[in-house]
XYZ file of C-alpha atoms in Angstrom:
308
model
C 16.698 -6.353 8.660
C 16.716 -5.389 12.322
C 13.757 -3.325 13.493
C 14.815 -0.864 16.176
C 12.266 -0.592 18.972
C 14.161 1.056 21.816
C 17.196 3.275 21.537
C 19.934 3.539 24.132
C 22.900 5.894 24.018
C 25.527 4.642 21.573
C 23.374 1.723 20.458
C 22.955 2.673 16.783
C 26.024 2.136 14.565
C 27.080 4.890 12.170
C 24.888 4.667 9.113
C 23.605 5.941 5.797
C 19.898 6.673 6.151
C 16.819 7.726 4.256
C 13.500 8.840 5.670
C 9.948 8.468 4.414
C 6.509 7.048 5.061
C 7.158 4.419 2.348
C 3.481 3.731 1.736
C 3.209 0.672 -0.483
C 7.005 0.241 -0.772
C 6.774 0.684 -4.544
C 9.542 0.414 -7.141
C 10.642 4.002 -6.514
C 11.089 3.286 -2.819
C 13.027 0.138 -3.578
C 15.340 1.986 -5.949
C 15.948 4.681 -3.312
C 16.738 2.044 -0.692
C 19.118 0.303 -3.089
C 20.971 3.626 -3.457
C 21.206 3.832 0.337
C 22.574 0.276 0.550
C 25.122 0.931 -2.192
C 26.488 4.099 -0.553
C 26.526 2.390 2.844
C 28.583 -0.451 1.399
C 31.015 2.023 -0.190
C 31.470 3.879 3.114
C 31.614 0.815 5.338
C 28.468 1.943 7.180
C 25.110 0.380 7.992
C 21.975 1.190 5.984
C 19.055 2.639 7.956
C 15.421 3.265 6.994
C 13.537 5.793 9.096
C 9.781 5.566 8.707
C 6.573 6.302 10.601
C 3.994 3.984 12.149
C 1.094 6.304 11.342
C 0.573 8.736 8.485
C 1.909 12.163 9.593
C -1.138 13.944 8.156
C -3.435 12.131 10.604
C -1.575 13.930 13.417
C -1.355 17.312 11.702
C -4.941 17.190 10.368
C -7.125 15.326 12.853
C -9.990 14.954 10.358
C -7.750 13.490 7.639
C -8.702 9.959 6.596
C -5.815 8.268 4.760
C -6.144 5.857 1.856
C -3.165 3.619 2.484
C -1.436 1.206 0.139
C -0.005 -0.867 2.991
C -0.591 -1.446 6.679
C 2.283 -0.869 9.093
C 2.984 -4.612 9.336
C 2.818 -5.045 5.550
C 5.159 -2.099 5.097
C 7.735 -3.462 7.543
C 7.649 -6.877 5.846
C 8.130 -5.258 2.436
C 10.971 -3.086 3.726
C 12.646 -6.194 5.148
C 12.725 -7.634 1.619
C 15.047 -4.774 0.569
C 17.774 -6.214 2.824
C 18.503 -2.874 4.476
C 20.366 -3.388 7.743
C 18.167 -1.377 10.106
C 14.693 0.135 10.252
C 13.361 2.562 12.850
C 9.549 3.048 12.803
C 8.894 6.356 14.564
C 5.739 7.348 16.386
C 4.807 10.617 14.709
C 3.557 12.961 17.432
C 2.239 16.508 17.691
C 5.527 17.619 19.253
C 7.466 16.063 16.377
C 5.210 17.887 13.912
C 6.424 21.183 15.407
C 10.098 20.448 14.731
C 11.804 22.283 11.890
C 13.801 20.222 9.422
C 17.032 21.277 11.109
C 15.712 20.391 14.569
C 14.555 16.986 13.338
C 17.937 16.332 11.729
C 19.735 17.272 14.938
C 17.514 15.605 17.533
C 16.579 12.450 15.684
C 18.979 11.814 12.826
C 22.255 12.967 14.386
C 21.838 12.665 18.158
C 19.499 9.677 18.379
C 20.184 7.631 15.239
C 23.860 8.413 14.512
C 23.210 9.218 10.839
C 26.372 10.171 8.936
C 24.884 10.344 5.435
C 21.269 11.175 4.576
C 19.861 10.230 1.172
C 16.844 12.392 0.328
C 14.251 11.219 -2.197
C 13.488 13.581 -5.067
C 10.014 14.477 -3.723
C 10.645 14.051 0.000
C 10.071 16.927 2.402
C 10.208 16.856 6.180
C 10.095 19.333 9.025
C 7.365 21.758 10.095
C 5.533 23.126 7.073
C 7.234 20.684 4.695
C 8.341 23.523 2.416
C 12.115 23.166 2.583
C 14.014 21.042 0.113
C 17.340 19.477 -0.747
C 19.420 22.688 -0.781
C 18.280 23.579 2.737
C 18.821 20.027 3.980
C 22.380 20.103 2.614
C 23.036 23.403 4.399
C 21.735 22.045 7.700
C 23.716 18.866 7.180
C 26.965 20.788 6.801
C 26.271 22.502 10.119
C 25.355 19.251 11.864
C 27.986 16.947 10.395
C 25.568 14.977 8.192
C 26.346 14.631 4.498
C 23.122 15.058 2.519
C 22.803 13.535 -0.950
C 19.889 13.847 -3.355
C 18.686 10.481 -4.634
C 18.520 9.744 -8.329
C 14.995 9.797 -9.699
C 13.378 6.518 -10.674
C 10.948 6.362 -13.579
C 8.843 3.787 -15.384
C 7.743 4.670 -18.911
C 8.946 8.226 -18.346
C 6.851 8.659 -15.195
C 8.188 9.280 -11.712
C 6.959 6.510 -9.433
C 5.268 7.675 -6.244
C 2.627 6.494 -3.803
C 0.330 9.144 -5.276
C 0.745 7.707 -8.779
C -0.159 4.233 -7.478
C -3.238 5.639 -5.758
C -4.308 7.338 -8.971
C -4.098 4.013 -10.805
C -6.354 2.424 -8.202
C -8.768 5.362 -8.311
C -9.351 4.720 -12.017
C -9.297 0.919 -11.689
C -6.008 0.388 -13.523
C -4.738 -2.399 -11.280
C -2.305 -3.592 -13.962
C -0.498 -0.229 -13.999
C -0.561 -0.220 -10.196
C 1.133 -3.625 -10.261
C 3.802 -2.270 -12.610
C 4.570 0.668 -10.314
C 4.523 -1.461 -7.167
C 6.538 -4.311 -8.617
C 3.922 -6.763 -7.336
C 0.133 -7.205 -7.489
C -1.937 -4.923 -5.290
C -3.965 -6.813 -2.728
C -5.567 -6.889 0.682
C -6.485 -9.227 3.537
C -10.063 -9.700 4.632
C -12.450 -11.751 6.713
C -15.298 -13.638 5.033
C -18.635 -12.622 6.548
C -22.241 -13.636 5.994
C -24.051 -11.610 3.358
C -27.518 -11.788 1.891
C -26.529 -14.819 -0.227
C -28.040 -13.235 -3.328
C -25.321 -14.709 -5.530
C -26.568 -18.217 -4.789
C -29.921 -17.367 -6.332
C -28.288 -16.875 -9.749
C -25.717 -19.651 -9.536
C -22.726 -17.544 -8.509
C -22.320 -17.817 -4.715
C -19.967 -15.135 -3.467
C -17.919 -14.640 -0.333
C -18.577 -11.252 1.233
C -15.407 -9.738 2.588
C -14.689 -7.258 5.328
C -11.249 -5.775 4.572
C -8.998 -6.278 7.586
C -7.546 -2.748 7.416
C -10.217 -0.058 7.277
C -7.887 2.624 5.890
C -6.387 0.462 3.161
C -7.409 1.660 -0.283
C -9.599 -0.413 -2.585
C -9.691 0.124 -6.347
C -12.478 1.919 -8.174
C -15.870 0.195 -8.033
C -16.354 -2.488 -10.645
C -15.627 -6.128 -11.445
C -12.102 -7.538 -11.328
C -10.255 -10.724 -12.090
C -8.384 -11.649 -8.911
C -6.314 -14.313 -7.235
C -7.618 -15.549 -3.894
C -5.315 -17.162 -1.347
C -6.865 -19.381 1.298
C -4.905 -21.814 3.484
C -1.850 -21.418 1.218
C -3.796 -22.405 -1.901
C -4.354 -19.970 -4.777
C -7.646 -19.787 -6.681
C -8.922 -17.684 -9.565
C -11.720 -15.355 -8.600
C -14.150 -12.725 -9.866
C -14.543 -9.804 -7.469
C -17.166 -7.082 -7.403
C -16.702 -3.843 -5.505
C -19.732 -1.600 -5.374
C -23.428 -1.346 -4.567
C -25.066 -4.304 -6.375
C -27.571 -2.074 -8.259
C -29.391 -5.019 -9.831
C -30.429 -6.327 -6.412
C -30.869 -3.237 -4.264
C -31.080 0.532 -4.271
C -29.527 0.789 -0.789
C -26.227 2.682 -0.959
C -24.081 0.227 0.944
C -20.734 -0.588 -0.614
C -19.852 -4.270 -0.583
C -16.812 -6.323 -1.497
C -17.547 -9.860 -2.649
C -15.747 -12.525 -4.623
C -16.885 -15.567 -6.579
C -14.107 -18.157 -6.283
C -13.847 -20.461 -9.272
C -13.820 -24.210 -8.659
C -14.353 -23.754 -4.929
C -17.262 -24.900 -2.756
C -16.000 -24.773 0.850
C -17.825 -22.770 3.492
C -15.327 -20.240 4.786
C -17.294 -17.860 6.986
C -15.091 -16.071 9.548
C -11.979 -17.252 7.720
C -9.213 -14.919 6.539
C -8.346 -14.738 2.849
C -5.943 -12.666 0.773
C -6.924 -11.139 -2.562
C -4.589 -9.863 -5.305
C -6.007 -7.858 -8.188
C -5.116 -9.041 -11.691
C -7.244 -7.033 -14.147
C -10.337 -4.850 -14.216
C -13.125 -6.571 -16.140
C -15.785 -3.873 -16.394
C -17.662 -1.152 -14.552
C -20.495 -2.059 -12.230
C -23.901 -1.675 -13.878
C -27.569 -2.346 -13.261
C -29.129 -5.166 -15.269
C -32.834 -5.266 -16.095
C -33.242 -8.926 -15.173
C -31.355 -11.526 -13.192
C -30.932 -13.562 -16.359
C -29.079 -10.645 -17.993
C -26.822 -10.451 -14.958
C -26.283 -14.230 -14.984
C -25.248 -14.112 -18.643
C -22.807 -11.271 -17.978
C -21.282 -13.168 -15.083
C -20.751 -16.180 -17.337
C -18.828 -13.944 -19.741
C -16.855 -12.451 -16.854
C -15.844 -15.912 -15.666
C -14.565 -16.742 -19.152
C -12.359 -13.632 -19.010
C -11.110 -14.577 -15.558
C -10.135 -18.037 -16.785
C -8.093 -16.419 -19.565
C -6.272 -13.722 -17.569
C -5.641 -15.396 -14.199
C -2.649 -17.677 -14.476
C -2.241 -20.115 -11.595
């Protein structure tokens, strides 16, 4: 997939395009893109993905804090896996936010990007206000010389797949359902930092992690079975997200992982974590021995569910 960075007059070949933020590049996105590729092949045109580098709502609502499923770089890598021909990541600006759908179609899709056919996702809306839909887009397309086609809906277990549905799964800790909707495990990159080393005092030394992307969403607080990648090796792990209520009453959220069969010191190193299964909610134990016993049980679960 070629990523378009600069556009010169006549540079972009005639194409079939779709537009969206594509957060997480889930199964619904992939099905939409496959429809674009199929129609492009039928018409003898290129396939083009138009996306945005930043979430449009952060421009429209300056106090909006997104919970993203993918960073820009992750998203572009995932989009490249779809084998679309071209991708144009747009800088969403305040002036762009003021464009109507018709103005956006004319200035960007027709005049700049040479779009001949536009495939619109079932829940996709663009243009100022975001209230227009497929029938209006088709009308504008007829006036502008762009054929507009509504994409077929994609469902899993009778549910439409969307970025919002993936976020809901993470909000309730259902990382297995999130994996089903994404078509891959949900994960994140992070840097190992020095913590208070409380885990060592009970025989379960943990690596404290600072997520690399501050706006990337983490699942609901609790304990999880995970896979940890470090220097191209994969390890089973037990991750806790939360406030460590047994050790402290300070409300500081931490992310830490106990890596099974691993003893290296990896401070300041980057690791990748994929979620496998939620083990339990975070809770306060009366004694450290109670916590130690629970962690032993958690490790047994991890050994059963994490397949390496």
